[in-house]
Steps between C-alpha positions, in 0.01 A plus 500: 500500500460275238167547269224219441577190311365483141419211375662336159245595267508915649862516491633753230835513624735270225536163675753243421332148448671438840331731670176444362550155595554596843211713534265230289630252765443725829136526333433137482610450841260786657262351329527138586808416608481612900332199679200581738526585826365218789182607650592363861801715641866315502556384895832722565291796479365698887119487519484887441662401156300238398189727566684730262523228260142421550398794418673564152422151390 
């Protein structure tokens, strides 16, 4: 099992730039980079999903 993911600026392992990059980049996009989820459920799902959905939103 893999341990928890540091972020750039706790890393003391020696990066290359590439890989600090990377992990600068997968940052940016936690941040702001995943769009928002719809409040109303999508159609496809059953109604005992969409309650589901409902409820997390």
């Amino acid at each position: 099992m893999a341990g928890k993911y540091k972020v750039l600026q706790m890393s003391k392992g020696d990066l290359t730039k590439e890989r600090q990059e990377a992990k600068l980049h997968a940052e940016l996009m936690a941040k702001d980079g995943i769009p928002k989820l719809q409040v109303t459920p999508p159609n496809h799902l059953d109604p005992v999903a969409k309650q589901e959905y409902k409820r997390i939103i």
